[in-house]
Amino acid sequence: MACMPSVQDQVRLVPALYQCATHVSEGSIGKTNDSLSEIKRLSSIVDGPLQRLSQIMADSLARRLLLSCEGLTGSLIHPSDYFEQSSIQSARYNFASLSPYLKTGFATINQAILEAMEVEKVVRIIDLSCSASHPRQWLKLLHGFHGRPGGPPEVRLTVVHDDNDFLANMKALLSKEADMLKIPFQFNDVNGRLETLDFSNLRDVLGIKYGEAIAISCSLQMHRLLVVDDNISCTAIDQLQKMANAAQLKQMVSSVYSPASILNYPRTPSPLLLASFLNAIHTLKPNIMLVMEQDANHNALFSDRFVEALYYYAALFDSFNAMAAANSQWANERTQVERMILGEEIKNILLCEGVNRHERHERLSQWEMYMDASGFHHVPLSFDAIRECELKLLSFGLNGCQYQVESDSLLLGWSSTRLYSISAWRPKKGSTSGSREHMLVQRQMNSEPFRVKHSDV
């Protein structure tokens, strides 16, 4: 029987990770090796969420230290290379099934779509959630349209995904359900990822016809459009940033730290990919666009995103652990999701740079700036949409799952940590999309603690 960890051992894990990150930033192989040994000892005591997270982060830190040795890193086989496509799809499906946040997001988004399409006769739904897409969301929406006073509209659904089998199965499932509900239904599939779509011809790519009322749902994908080549900078700037990383991490090790105290750095210009995408969406003039994103500062210098990732994923691992504990049959699914979905996100955040770093999560305040600069305005989520969110969270029976209304949007979190944002948008009347120059903004860090404004959650 494994021995139970002492409180002291649990507390020492976080400083040990900070110390290891400091040594990695300094390029100290010997000190990093000692820190990794200590992390391994502390994380092997018991199989808890913090221990499992520490192992993933330690693996990422070790690999990051080796980045300067191109021959060595080029010879390593990344564990994800062994993942079979069927296992990846299974993990994605289980993530959507196990996550209380994605389920809540889908329910909230559906309610907003139903309201925006209340009197429309022909509705085009665009699902840009790609790997986060799940047929359950659209099954629920079909039932919502079925119960609409005056009868359901004709529903035309376009889904973007990188797996043809997934698309075929979703089409068969939804077509059968629509037929049973006697809803005129059309399914259009687009094989690909959001960042690979031809934004110059988006209407044709997505099969959108003139005269259709358009609703767009994009969950956990838009941050992938923030990719820039971080490596295009002078040596002096690189060296200064490396020194800042090391100095900042040293300060964190010796102080009580929270992500809200991270130093703010001027952000890079918004990438052309995001500007191009938002311009293309703007020209479609959708009735509503729903965006769900990870609410975290993972698009910054290494030191910033290391600390943010530690706090963020500690809360996420804890919530998934609670979900699995409430239903023992999900134990295997939780392990798969932690390793193949969340673990790969963490590795991309900590290990990758430049065009290879796709997990560039931003806070809601930053997305508000991007959207506003691109000619979109907030659509306040209605009382019914917020109530749908509340009821869905309550249905999981987990006290840690909470929500907060902020800037007419929703923030979902675990205990005191904000995890996801849900916001609704519509093109401003008479506006054109924002120029690239308007996308030059300063990073805005929200230092307000996460609060639950509704006491019954």
XYZ file of C-alpha atoms in Angstrom, residues 65 73 89 111 113 115 189 192 233-234 238 355 423 456:
14
model
C 16.439 22.313 -21.544
C 16.236 16.887 -29.653
C -10.281 10.709 -31.434
C -29.428 28.735 -25.975
C -28.257 30.385 -31.004
C -32.618 33.053 -29.301
C -18.462 18.629 -43.873
C -9.356 20.576 -42.141
C 14.040 38.963 -33.065
C 17.531 40.228 -32.514
C 16.427 37.357 -26.889
C 5.092 28.771 -35.261
C -18.805 35.429 -25.256
C -26.731 29.174 -5.218
